[in-house]
Coordinates of C-alpha atoms in Angstrom, one line a residue:
M548 CA 29.6 -29.7 21.2
K549 CA 30.9 -27.4 18.5
V550 CA 29.1 -24.1 17.8
I551 CA 28.7 -24.1 13.9
K552 CA 27.6 -20.6 13.2
D553 CA 25.7 -17.6 14.6
Y554 CA 22.5 -16.3 13.0
D555 CA 20.1 -13.8 13.8
I556 CA 17.1 -16.1 13.6
L557 CA 16.6 -19.9 13.5
V558 CA 13.5 -21.7 12.2
I559 CA 12.6 -25.0 13.4
G560 CA 10.6 -26.8 10.8
A561 CA 10.2 -26.5 7.0
G562 CA 6.3 -27.0 6.6
H563 CA 3.9 -24.3 5.8
A564 CA 4.6 -22.2 8.9
G565 CA 8.4 -22.6 8.6
C566 CA 8.9 -21.9 5.0
E567 CA 7.0 -18.4 5.5
A568 CA 8.8 -17.6 8.6
G569 CA 12.2 -18.5 7.1
L570 CA 11.5 -16.5 3.8
V571 CA 10.2 -13.5 5.5
T572 CA 12.9 -13.1 8.1
A573 CA 15.7 -13.3 5.4
R574 CA 13.7 -10.9 3.0
I575 CA 13.5 -8.3 5.9
G576 CA 17.4 -8.6 6.3
C577 CA 18.0 -11.1 9.1
S578 CA 20.5 -14.0 8.6
T579 CA 18.3 -17.1 9.0
A580 CA 18.8 -21.0 9.1
I581 CA 15.9 -23.2 8.7
F582 CA 15.9 -26.8 10.0
T583 CA 14.2 -29.8 8.5
M584 CA 14.6 -33.5 9.0
H585 CA 14.5 -34.3 5.3
L586 CA 15.3 -31.7 2.5
D587 CA 12.7 -33.9 0.4
T588 CA 9.7 -32.8 2.6
I589 CA 10.1 -29.1 2.5
G590 CA 6.7 -27.7 2.0
Q591 CA 5.1 -31.1 2.2
M592 CA 1.3 -31.2 2.1
S593 CA 0.8 -33.9 4.6
C594 CA -2.9 -34.2 4.3
N595 CA -5.2 -33.1 1.3
P596 CA -3.5 -31.6 -1.8
A597 CA -5.4 -28.4 -1.8
I598 CA -4.9 -24.7 -0.7
G599 CA -7.7 -22.4 0.1
G600 CA -11.5 -23.0 0.6
L601 CA -14.0 -21.2 2.9
A602 CA -12.4 -18.5 4.8
K603 CA -8.9 -20.3 4.1
S604 CA -8.4 -18.4 0.8
H605 CA -8.9 -15.1 2.7
L606 CA -5.8 -16.1 4.7
V607 CA -3.9 -17.1 1.7
K608 CA -4.5 -13.9 -0.1
E609 CA -3.7 -11.7 2.9
I610 CA -0.4 -13.6 3.1
D611 CA 0.1 -12.8 -0.6
A612 CA -0.7 -9.1 -0.1
L613 CA 1.8 -9.0 2.7
G614 CA 4.7 -10.5 0.5
G615 CA 4.2 -14.1 1.5
E616 CA 4.9 -17.1 -0.7
M617 CA 1.9 -19.6 -0.3
A618 CA -0.3 -18.1 -3.0
K619 CA 2.5 -17.9 -5.6
I620 CA 3.5 -21.4 -5.1
T621 CA 0.0 -22.6 -5.3
D622 CA -0.7 -21.0 -8.6
K623 CA 2.5 -22.7 -10.0
A624 CA 1.4 -26.1 -8.7
G625 CA -2.4 -25.6 -9.1
I626 CA -4.2 -28.4 -11.3
Q627 CA -7.7 -27.3 -10.6
F628 CA -9.0 -23.8 -9.5
K629 CA -12.5 -23.0 -8.4
V630 CA -14.4 -20.1 -6.6
L631 CA -16.7 -21.5 -4.2
N632 CA -20.0 -19.8 -3.0
K633 CA -20.3 -17.5 -6.2
S634 CA -24.2 -17.6 -5.7
K635 CA -23.7 -15.9 -2.4
G636 CA -22.4 -12.5 -1.3
P637 CA -18.7 -11.6 -1.9
A638 CA -17.9 -11.8 1.8
V639 CA -18.0 -15.6 1.5
W640 CA -16.6 -16.1 -1.9
A641 CA -13.5 -18.3 -1.6
T642 CA -11.0 -19.7 -4.0
R643 CA -9.9 -23.3 -3.7
V644 CA -7.0 -24.8 -5.6
Q645 CA -6.1 -28.6 -6.0
A646 CA -2.3 -28.6 -6.2
D647 CA 0.1 -31.0 -7.5
R648 CA 1.8 -32.3 -4.2
A649 CA 5.2 -32.8 -5.8
L650 CA 5.2 -29.6 -7.6
Y651 CA 4.2 -27.7 -4.6
R652 CA 7.3 -29.2 -2.7
K653 CA 9.7 -28.5 -5.7
Y654 CA 8.7 -24.9 -6.0
M655 CA 8.7 -24.1 -2.3
R656 CA 12.2 -25.6 -1.9
E657 CA 13.4 -23.6 -4.9
A658 CA 12.1 -20.4 -3.3
L659 CA 14.0 -21.3 -0.1
E660 CA 17.1 -22.3 -1.9
A661 CA 17.1 -19.0 -4.0
Q662 CA 16.6 -16.8 -1.1
S663 CA 19.6 -14.7 0.0
M664 CA 20.5 -14.7 3.8
L665 CA 18.7 -18.0 4.2
D666 CA 20.5 -21.5 4.8
I667 CA 18.7 -24.8 5.0
K668 CA 19.9 -27.4 7.6
Q669 CA 18.9 -31.0 7.5
E670 CA 19.2 -31.7 11.2
S671 CA 16.9 -32.6 13.8
V672 CA 16.8 -29.9 16.8
E673 CA 16.6 -31.5 20.1
E674 CA 16.7 -28.5 22.5
V675 CA 15.8 -24.8 22.5
L676 CA 18.7 -23.1 24.4
V677 CA 17.7 -20.6 27.1
D678 CA 19.6 -18.5 29.6
G679 CA 18.1 -16.2 32.1
G680 CA 14.8 -16.2 30.3
Q681 CA 16.2 -15.2 27.0
V682 CA 16.6 -17.7 24.0
Y683 CA 20.1 -17.8 22.5
G684 CA 20.1 -20.9 20.1
V685 CA 19.3 -24.5 19.5
R686 CA 21.0 -27.7 20.0
T687 CA 20.8 -30.4 17.1
D688 CA 22.0 -34.0 17.4
E689 CA 25.5 -32.9 16.8
H690 CA 25.9 -29.0 16.8
I691 CA 24.8 -26.0 18.5
Y692 CA 23.7 -23.1 16.5
K693 CA 23.5 -19.6 18.2
A694 CA 20.8 -16.8 17.5
R695 CA 18.8 -13.9 19.0
A696 CA 15.5 -15.3 18.1
V697 CA 14.0 -18.8 17.4
I698 CA 10.7 -19.8 15.8
I699 CA 9.4 -23.2 16.3
A700 CA 7.0 -24.4 13.5
T701 CA 7.1 -28.1 14.0
G702 CA 3.6 -29.2 12.8
T703 CA 2.4 -32.5 14.2
F704 CA 6.1 -33.6 15.0
L705 CA 6.2 -32.8 18.6
N706 CA 6.0 -36.3 20.5
G707 CA 3.9 -37.5 17.5
L708 CA 2.2 -40.9 17.7
I709 CA 0.4 -42.5 14.7
H710 CA -2.6 -44.9 15.1
I711 CA -3.8 -47.5 12.6
G712 CA -6.2 -49.7 14.3
M713 CA -4.9 -51.1 17.5
E714 CA -1.4 -50.5 16.5
N715 CA 0.4 -47.3 17.2
F716 CA 4.1 -46.2 16.8
P717 CA 6.0 -42.8 17.2
A718 CA 6.1 -40.6 14.0
G719 CA 5.7 -36.9 13.1
R720 CA 4.2 -38.2 9.7
I721 CA 4.1 -41.6 8.2
G722 CA 7.5 -42.7 7.6
E723 CA 9.2 -39.7 9.4
S724 CA 10.5 -39.7 13.0
P725 CA 8.9 -37.6 15.6
S726 CA 10.4 -34.9 17.6
I727 CA 10.4 -36.1 21.2
N728 CA 13.3 -34.3 22.9
L729 CA 12.2 -31.0 21.7
S730 CA 8.7 -31.4 23.2
K731 CA 10.4 -32.4 26.5
S732 CA 12.6 -29.4 26.5
L733 CA 9.4 -27.1 26.2
H734 CA 7.7 -28.9 29.0
E735 CA 10.6 -28.6 31.2
A736 CA 11.0 -24.9 30.4
G737 CA 7.6 -24.4 32.0
F738 CA 5.2 -24.3 29.0
K739 CA 1.6 -25.7 29.6
I740 CA 1.5 -28.6 27.0
G741 CA -1.7 -30.3 25.5
R742 CA -2.5 -33.1 23.2
L743 CA -4.3 -33.0 19.9
K744 CA -5.2 -35.4 17.2
T745 CA -5.9 -35.2 13.4
G746 CA -6.0 -37.7 10.7
T747 CA -5.9 -38.6 7.0
P748 CA -7.8 -40.8 4.6
P749 CA -6.5 -43.6 2.5
R750 CA -4.7 -42.8 -0.9
L751 CA -6.2 -44.7 -3.9
A752 CA -4.5 -46.0 -7.3
R753 CA -6.4 -44.5 -10.3
K754 CA -6.5 -47.8 -12.2
G755 CA -8.9 -49.4 -9.8
I756 CA -11.5 -46.4 -9.8
D757 CA -14.6 -46.4 -11.8
F758 CA -15.1 -42.9 -12.5
S759 CA -17.9 -43.3 -14.9
V760 CA -20.4 -43.9 -12.0
M761 CA -19.1 -40.6 -10.1
E762 CA -20.1 -37.2 -10.5
I763 CA -17.4 -35.2 -12.2
Q764 CA -16.3 -31.9 -10.6
E765 CA -14.5 -29.4 -13.1
G766 CA -12.6 -26.4 -12.2
D767 CA -13.6 -22.8 -13.4
V768 CA -12.5 -21.7 -16.9
P769 CA -10.4 -19.6 -17.1
P770 CA -8.6 -20.6 -13.8
P771 CA -8.9 -17.8 -11.2
S772 CA -5.5 -17.4 -9.8
M773 CA -4.7 -17.3 -6.0
S774 CA -2.0 -14.9 -6.0
L775 CA -2.3 -11.1 -7.1
F776 CA 1.0 -11.4 -8.9
T777 CA 0.2 -14.3 -11.1
K778 CA -0.2 -13.5 -14.8
E779 CA -1.3 -16.9 -16.2
I780 CA -2.0 -20.5 -15.1
T781 CA 0.0 -22.9 -17.1
N782 CA -0.6 -26.3 -15.7
P783 CA -3.0 -28.7 -17.4
Q784 CA -6.2 -28.8 -15.4
L785 CA -7.7 -32.1 -13.9
P786 CA -11.1 -33.0 -12.7
C787 CA -12.1 -34.2 -9.3
Y788 CA -14.8 -36.7 -8.7
M789 CA -17.6 -37.1 -6.0
T790 CA -19.1 -40.3 -4.8
Y791 CA -20.8 -41.3 -1.5
T792 CA -20.7 -43.7 1.5
N793 CA -23.9 -45.9 1.8
E794 CA -25.6 -48.0 4.5
R795 CA -23.2 -50.9 3.7
T796 CA -20.3 -48.6 4.3
H797 CA -21.8 -47.5 7.7
K798 CA -22.5 -50.9 8.8
I799 CA -18.9 -51.9 8.3
I800 CA -17.8 -49.1 10.3
F801 CA -20.3 -49.7 13.2
D802 CA -19.4 -53.3 13.2
N803 CA -15.6 -52.6 13.7
L804 CA -15.7 -49.6 16.1
K805 CA -14.2 -51.7 18.7
Y806 CA -11.0 -51.7 16.7
S807 CA -11.1 -47.9 16.3
P808 CA -8.5 -46.3 18.6
L809 CA -10.7 -43.3 18.7
Y810 CA -13.7 -45.3 20.2
S811 CA -11.6 -47.8 22.2
G812 CA -10.1 -45.0 24.2
I813 CA -6.5 -45.3 23.0
I814 CA -6.4 -42.0 21.5
K815 CA -6.5 -39.3 24.2
G816 CA -5.9 -36.2 22.0
I817 CA -8.9 -33.9 20.8
G818 CA -9.6 -34.2 17.2
P819 CA -11.0 -31.4 14.8
R820 CA -14.8 -31.0 15.4
Y821 CA -15.3 -29.6 11.8
C822 CA -13.3 -32.2 9.9
P823 CA -14.0 -35.4 11.8
S824 CA -13.1 -39.0 10.8
I825 CA -15.6 -41.2 8.9
E826 CA -16.1 -43.1 12.2
D827 CA -17.0 -40.0 13.9
K828 CA -19.3 -38.9 11.3
V829 CA -21.3 -42.1 11.0
V830 CA -21.7 -42.1 15.0
R831 CA -22.5 -38.5 15.3
F832 CA -25.0 -38.4 12.3
R833 CA -26.7 -41.7 12.6
E834 CA -29.7 -40.4 10.6
K835 CA -27.7 -39.6 7.5
P836 CA -27.9 -42.3 5.0
R837 CA -24.7 -41.1 3.1
H838 CA -21.7 -38.9 3.4
Q839 CA -19.8 -37.1 0.4
I840 CA -16.5 -38.4 -0.7
F841 CA -14.3 -36.2 -3.1
L842 CA -11.5 -38.0 -5.1
E843 CA -8.8 -35.4 -5.6
P844 CA -5.8 -36.2 -7.9
E845 CA -2.4 -35.9 -6.1
G846 CA -0.7 -34.6 -9.1
I847 CA -0.2 -34.4 -12.9
D848 CA 2.2 -37.2 -13.1
S849 CA 0.8 -39.2 -10.0
D850 CA -1.8 -42.0 -10.4
E851 CA -2.9 -41.6 -6.7
Y852 CA -6.2 -40.0 -5.5
Y853 CA -6.9 -38.4 -2.1
A854 CA -10.2 -39.9 -0.8
N855 CA -11.3 -36.6 0.9
G856 CA -14.2 -37.6 3.4
I857 CA -13.1 -40.9 4.7
S858 CA -10.2 -39.8 7.0
T859 CA -10.0 -42.9 9.3
S860 CA -7.8 -44.8 11.7
L861 CA -9.4 -48.1 11.4
P862 CA -7.3 -51.1 10.8
G863 CA -6.2 -51.8 7.3
E864 CA -8.3 -54.7 6.5
V865 CA -11.3 -52.8 7.7
Q866 CA -10.3 -49.6 5.5
T867 CA -10.1 -52.1 2.6
Q868 CA -13.8 -53.2 3.2
L869 CA -14.8 -49.7 3.8
V870 CA -13.4 -48.3 0.5
H871 CA -14.6 -51.5 -1.6
S872 CA -18.2 -50.7 -0.3
I873 CA -18.4 -47.3 -1.9
T874 CA -19.9 -46.7 -5.3
G875 CA -17.1 -46.8 -8.0
L876 CA -14.4 -48.0 -5.5
K877 CA -15.4 -51.7 -5.7
N878 CA -12.0 -52.7 -7.1
A879 CA -9.9 -49.7 -5.9
E880 CA -6.4 -50.4 -4.7
I881 CA -5.3 -48.7 -1.5
R882 CA -1.9 -47.4 -1.8
K883 CA -1.5 -45.8 1.7
F884 CA -3.8 -46.5 4.6
G885 CA -5.2 -43.7 6.5
Y886 CA -4.2 -43.0 9.9
A887 CA -4.7 -40.8 12.8
I888 CA -1.9 -38.9 14.6
E889 CA -1.6 -37.4 18.0
Y890 CA 0.8 -34.8 18.9
D891 CA 1.8 -32.2 21.5
F892 CA 0.8 -28.4 21.3
V893 CA 1.5 -25.4 23.3
Y894 CA -1.5 -23.7 24.8
P895 CA -1.6 -20.4 22.9
T896 CA -2.7 -18.1 25.7
Q897 CA 1.0 -18.4 26.6
L898 CA 1.9 -16.2 23.5
K899 CA 1.8 -12.6 22.9
S900 CA 0.0 -11.1 19.9
T901 CA 3.3 -11.2 18.1
L902 CA 3.5 -15.0 18.7
E903 CA 6.4 -14.6 21.0
T904 CA 6.1 -16.6 24.1
K905 CA 5.6 -14.8 27.4
L906 CA 7.8 -17.2 29.2
I907 CA 11.0 -16.9 27.1
E908 CA 12.0 -13.9 25.3
G909 CA 13.0 -14.1 21.6
L910 CA 11.2 -17.6 21.3
F911 CA 8.3 -17.6 18.7
L912 CA 5.7 -20.3 18.0
A913 CA 3.9 -20.8 14.8
G914 CA 1.4 -23.2 13.3
Q915 CA 0.0 -26.5 14.5
I916 CA 2.3 -26.2 17.8
N917 CA -0.2 -23.4 18.6
G918 CA -3.2 -25.5 18.3
T919 CA -4.5 -24.8 14.8
S920 CA -5.4 -27.1 11.9
G921 CA -4.7 -26.4 8.3
Y922 CA -1.9 -25.1 5.9
E923 CA -3.3 -21.8 5.5
E924 CA -3.5 -21.2 9.2
A925 CA -0.1 -22.3 9.7
A926 CA 1.4 -20.2 6.9
A927 CA -0.3 -17.0 8.2
Q928 CA 1.2 -17.7 11.7
G929 CA 4.6 -18.4 10.2
L930 CA 4.6 -15.2 8.2
M931 CA 3.4 -13.2 11.2
A932 CA 6.0 -14.8 13.6
G933 CA 8.8 -14.1 11.2
I934 CA 7.8 -10.5 10.7
N935 CA 7.7 -9.9 14.4
A936 CA 10.8 -11.8 15.3
A937 CA 12.7 -9.6 12.6
L938 CA 11.1 -6.5 14.0
K939 CA 12.2 -7.3 17.4
L940 CA 15.9 -7.7 16.5
R941 CA 15.7 -4.1 14.9
N942 CA 14.2 -2.8 18.1
T943 CA 11.2 -1.5 16.1
E944 CA 7.3 -1.6 16.7
P945 CA 5.7 -5.0 16.4
F946 CA 3.3 -5.7 13.4
I947 CA -0.1 -6.6 14.8
L948 CA -3.2 -6.8 12.6
S949 CA -6.5 -6.0 14.3
R950 CA -9.7 -8.0 13.8
H951 CA -11.2 -5.4 11.4
E952 CA -8.0 -5.2 9.3
A953 CA -7.5 -9.0 8.4
Y954 CA -8.5 -12.5 8.9
I955 CA -5.0 -13.1 10.1
G956 CA -5.8 -10.6 13.0
V957 CA -8.8 -12.5 13.8
L958 CA -6.8 -15.8 13.9
L959 CA -4.1 -14.5 16.1
D960 CA -6.5 -12.8 18.4
D961 CA -8.6 -15.7 18.9
L962 CA -5.6 -17.8 19.8
V963 CA -3.9 -15.6 22.2
T964 CA -7.2 -14.4 23.9
K965 CA -9.5 -17.4 23.9
G966 CA -7.0 -20.2 23.5
T967 CA -8.1 -23.4 22.1
Q968 CA -8.9 -27.1 23.4
E969 CA -9.3 -28.6 19.9
P970 CA -7.7 -28.0 16.5
Y971 CA -8.6 -24.4 15.6
R972 CA -9.8 -23.8 12.0
M973 CA -10.7 -20.6 10.3
F974 CA -14.2 -19.9 9.3
T975 CA -16.0 -16.6 8.0
S976 CA -18.3 -16.8 10.9
R977 CA -15.3 -16.1 13.2
A978 CA -15.0 -12.7 11.6
E979 CA -17.2 -9.8 12.9
Y980 CA -16.4 -7.6 9.8
R981 CA -16.4 -10.1 7.1
L982 CA -17.8 -8.0 4.6
L983 CA -14.9 -5.7 5.0
L984 CA -12.6 -8.6 4.9
R985 CA -13.2 -10.1 1.7
Q986 CA -10.7 -12.2 -0.4
D987 CA -11.1 -9.8 -3.4
N988 CA -9.8 -6.7 -1.4
A989 CA -6.9 -8.2 0.5
D990 CA -4.6 -6.0 -1.5
L991 CA -6.4 -2.9 -0.7
R992 CA -6.4 -3.7 2.9
L993 CA -2.8 -4.9 3.3
M994 CA -0.5 -4.3 0.4
E995 CA 0.7 -0.9 1.8
K996 CA 1.6 -2.5 4.9
G997 CA 3.6 -5.2 3.2
Y998 CA 5.3 -2.6 1.1
N999 CA 6.3 -0.5 4.4
L1000 CA 7.7 -3.7 5.8
G1001 CA 10.0 -4.0 2.8
L1002 CA 8.1 -7.3 1.5
I1003 CA 6.3 -5.8 -1.6
N1004 CA 8.8 -4.5 -4.2
E1005 CA 8.3 -1.3 -6.1
G1006 CA 7.1 -2.7 -9.3
Q1007 CA 4.3 -4.7 -7.3
Y1008 CA 3.4 -1.7 -5.4
N1009 CA 3.1 0.5 -8.3
A1010 CA 0.8 -1.9 -10.0
F1011 CA -1.3 -1.9 -7.0
L1012 CA -1.4 1.9 -6.8
G1013 CA -2.4 1.7 -10.7
K1014 CA -5.3 -0.6 -9.9
K1015 CA -6.5 1.4 -6.9
A1016 CA -6.5 4.5 -8.9
A1017 CA -8.5 2.8 -11.7
V1018 CA -11.1 1.7 -9.3
E1019 CA -11.5 5.2 -7.8
T1020 CA -11.5 6.9 -11.3
E1021 CA -14.3 4.5 -12.7
L1022 CA -16.4 4.8 -9.5
K1023 CA -16.2 8.8 -10.0
R1024 CA -17.0 8.2 -13.7
I1025 CA -20.2 6.1 -13.1
K1026 CA -21.4 8.5 -10.5
S1027 CA -21.0 11.5 -12.7
T1028 CA -22.4 9.8 -16.0
R1029 CA -26.2 10.2 -16.3
I1030 CA -28.3 8.4 -18.9
K1031 CA -31.7 9.0 -20.4
P1032 CA -34.6 6.4 -19.8
H1033 CA -34.9 5.5 -23.3
I1034 CA -31.3 4.5 -23.6
F1035 CA -31.2 2.1 -20.8
N1036 CA -34.8 0.9 -20.5
P1037 CA -34.6 -1.7 -23.2
V1038 CA -31.6 -3.1 -21.3
L1039 CA -33.7 -3.2 -18.2
K1040 CA -36.5 -4.9 -20.0
N1041 CA -34.1 -7.8 -21.1
L1042 CA -32.9 -8.1 -17.6
G1043 CA -36.5 -8.3 -16.3
G1044 CA -36.0 -4.9 -14.2
T1045 CA -38.5 -2.1 -13.6
P1046 CA -38.0 0.7 -16.0
V1047 CA -36.7 4.2 -14.9
K1048 CA -38.8 7.3 -15.7
E1049 CA -36.0 10.0 -15.4
D1050 CA -32.4 10.6 -16.0
I1051 CA -30.4 8.2 -13.7
S1052 CA -26.6 7.8 -13.0
L1053 CA -24.8 4.7 -14.0
Y1054 CA -23.9 4.2 -10.4
Q1055 CA -27.6 4.2 -9.4
L1056 CA -28.3 1.7 -12.0
L1057 CA -25.5 -0.6 -10.9
K1058 CA -26.8 -0.6 -7.4
R1059 CA -29.8 -2.7 -8.7
P1060 CA -29.3 -6.2 -8.1
E1061 CA -30.4 -7.4 -11.7
V1062 CA -27.7 -5.0 -13.3
R1063 CA -24.3 -6.1 -13.8
Y1064 CA -21.2 -4.0 -14.7
R1065 CA -21.1 -5.9 -18.0
D1066 CA -24.4 -4.3 -18.9
I1067 CA -23.1 -0.8 -18.7
P1068 CA -20.8 -0.7 -21.8
D1069 CA -23.8 -1.3 -24.0
V1070 CA -25.2 2.2 -23.2
S1071 CA -22.1 4.2 -22.0
L1072 CA -18.7 3.5 -23.5
S1073 CA -15.8 4.0 -21.2
S1074 CA -12.4 5.1 -22.5
N1075 CA -10.7 2.8 -19.9
N1076 CA -9.7 -0.6 -20.9
L1077 CA -10.5 -2.0 -17.2
S1078 CA -9.2 -5.4 -16.0
Q1079 CA -11.5 -7.8 -14.5
D1080 CA -10.1 -7.1 -10.9
V1081 CA -10.8 -3.5 -11.2
I1082 CA -14.5 -4.3 -12.7
N1083 CA -15.2 -6.5 -9.7
Q1084 CA -14.0 -4.0 -7.1
V1085 CA -16.3 -1.4 -8.8
E1086 CA -19.3 -3.6 -8.8
I1087 CA -18.7 -4.9 -5.2
Q1088 CA -18.2 -1.4 -3.9
T1089 CA -21.2 -0.1 -5.6
K1090 CA -23.8 -2.8 -4.9
Y1091 CA -22.7 -3.4 -1.2
K1092 CA -22.0 0.2 -0.3
G1093 CA -24.7 0.5 2.3
Y1094 CA -23.7 -2.6 4.0
I1095 CA -20.0 -1.9 3.8
D1096 CA -20.5 1.5 5.3
R1097 CA -22.5 0.1 8.2
Q1098 CA -19.9 -2.4 9.0
S1099 CA -17.0 0.3 8.7
E1100 CA -18.9 2.5 11.3
Q1101 CA -19.1 -0.6 13.5
A1102 CA -15.3 -1.3 12.9
E1103 CA -14.4 2.3 13.9
K1104 CA -16.2 2.0 17.2
F1105 CA -14.2 -1.3 17.8
K1106 CA -11.2 0.4 16.9
K1107 CA -11.6 3.2 19.5
F1108 CA -12.0 0.5 22.0
E1109 CA -9.0 -1.2 20.8
E1110 CA -7.0 2.0 21.1
K1111 CA -7.6 2.0 25.1
T1112 CA -4.3 0.3 25.8
I1113 CA -3.6 -1.5 29.0
P1114 CA -0.1 -0.3 30.6
E1115 CA 2.6 -3.0 30.4
G1116 CA 2.8 -4.7 33.6
F1117 CA -0.6 -3.5 34.8
V1118 CA -1.3 -4.9 38.3
Y1119 CA -4.9 -6.5 38.3
R1120 CA -4.9 -7.7 41.9
G1121 CA -6.5 -5.3 44.3
I1122 CA -9.1 -3.7 41.8
N1123 CA -12.2 -3.7 43.8
G1124 CA -15.0 -5.8 42.3
L1125 CA -12.8 -8.0 40.1
S1126 CA -13.3 -11.8 40.9
K1127 CA -10.4 -14.0 41.4
E1128 CA -11.2 -15.9 38.3
V1129 CA -11.3 -12.6 36.1
V1130 CA -8.1 -11.5 37.6
E1131 CA -6.3 -14.9 36.8
K1132 CA -7.6 -14.8 33.2
L1133 CA -6.3 -11.3 32.8
E1134 CA -3.0 -12.1 34.3
E1135 CA -2.7 -15.2 32.0
V1136 CA -3.5 -13.5 28.8
R1137 CA -2.2 -10.0 29.6
P1138 CA -4.3 -8.3 26.9
L1139 CA -2.9 -5.3 25.1
N1140 CA -5.9 -3.3 25.2
L1141 CA -9.6 -3.3 26.5
G1142 CA -11.0 -4.6 23.3
Q1143 CA -8.7 -7.7 23.6
A1144 CA -9.6 -7.9 27.3
S1145 CA -13.4 -8.0 26.6
R1146 CA -12.9 -11.1 24.3
I1147 CA -11.3 -13.2 27.0
P1148 CA -13.9 -16.1 28.0
G1149 CA -15.1 -15.3 31.5
V1150 CA -14.4 -11.6 31.6
T1151 CA -17.5 -9.9 31.8
P1152 CA -18.7 -6.3 30.5
A1153 CA -18.8 -5.3 34.3
A1154 CA -15.3 -6.5 34.7
I1155 CA -14.3 -4.3 31.7
S1156 CA -15.9 -1.1 33.3
L1157 CA -14.1 -1.8 36.5
L1158 CA -10.8 -2.2 34.5
M1159 CA -11.5 1.0 32.6
V1160 CA -11.9 2.9 35.7
A1161 CA -8.9 1.5 37.4
I1162 CA -6.6 2.2 34.3
G1163 CA -7.8 5.8 34.1
K1164 CA -7.2 6.3 37.8
Q1165 CA -3.6 4.8 37.6
R1166 CA -3.1 7.2 34.7
R1167 CA -4.3 10.3 36.5
E1168 CA -2.1 9.3 39.6
R1169 CA 1.1 9.0 37.4
K1170 CA 0.3 12.3 35.7
A1171 CA -0.1 13.9 38.9
E1172 CA 3.3 12.6 40.1

């Protein structure tokens, strides 16, 4: 076979993980090639046409603050923007964007094509080439490409098998071939491979839907952008619609469970617990008389709707009955049937915190191959794998985010220390320091890191510094500005608050739950023309200061534990008191520090104490030598 060209880094797959990986490696200065089976499916939204949502928008905004692409493309393709959980605290606010599926692909492909030092190859990778435990390239159908690092981001394509009713056929997505030989080569290389399952609902034609009997779901006005760098949302905005299943729907499903590959035992892979199929929902929640369905537009020029909430692998004729039983869908035409897909994944405890594999040097894995679910989780991994692959080639320190720094840190730490037996999905409840890791402060937490990596340009960084200074200046101003009771009491009366009896600072007033920042200019004009972003920061940092301070103290204690590193190649066997099970877990994960070791399932606090003593003893002995 002919060697076509040598690159620094090769990326296999051009989904959400692959695109971020390819872009970031090229931006850092590594010659990169990205492989896709079809150029037209670069950045494909294989499932729902939406980005963000609960906890997921935190990931997207962190990607954005570090110089990634997903948020920018989302804003260019967005057709409905909405902030969820606004009635709750800022830690769980989340932006969700309906995107035009075709526009998202278009703009992501344009971003890749415009990126210098990045080539795009429409070829199927059959094998990762390894020599002496070091990756050195890939083999496609016809060529060999050499490189010093390879990132695999294959999504659901590894040995993919689609199920519709009792029929099944090999595919990576509907209408696309799976990657069978690549999966086989990973298995032969010694990786422990598992099997997962996910699914998608039917797509419906607009003309057969009766929207008049459904609940309309409008977006926010003005649309809140996903990216920090977006000046304006220009696409026309479209509504979504909500309807429900009913007793008749559930009866159809129960009567046909014998034809479900999930319940007939044909599907072996484990499905997502938090995003189950409609068959799963009606069986597990028999007491519920109905389940929500959201009809989401696929795009501005598309007449198809994504039926979010009825993911299914039932036979086509049963899907038709099921859909027609739902309010507003009696005459709906199914353009594409829903299906389930099984695919191979690599157990992520076989990875380092950089997403490099422990088994093969220079080989990185990102996205669903690591057992995750969702575009956002995939993109975050692609970004981090790309950054660390590039840094490895530069022989510089790896880039690892801690759990108290970012949701990305939580995601990667969970994967490499705890592993997963089912598709992993990000939730705010997974983050211990979620009040510190809000979506609104992703830039304050991470943009300087992105700038230091060379992924944030001077203009972007200077704008960030300007925002940061404006927040600090306004906080200082409202702390030092005091007003008389007779000035603000009328405002408090209108707000239903208790009157003040003596001079009080604007800062103390803003801490009151009934007072918003917008009430302050009525009694104390500021010379600053503050942006809404700055105002939000001032208000959040004021109102939640006590909680934020408390969590910051907890994070500092956590940080000290994380700083107690475990020497590379540390020998766990022979430590008195450590059980065989604990030793095996520690050897499998190879934690970087005591904090990470403490989060490995089955590693007890007593084991951590023994480990701490053993590490201290070893260091003293080495120092004495």
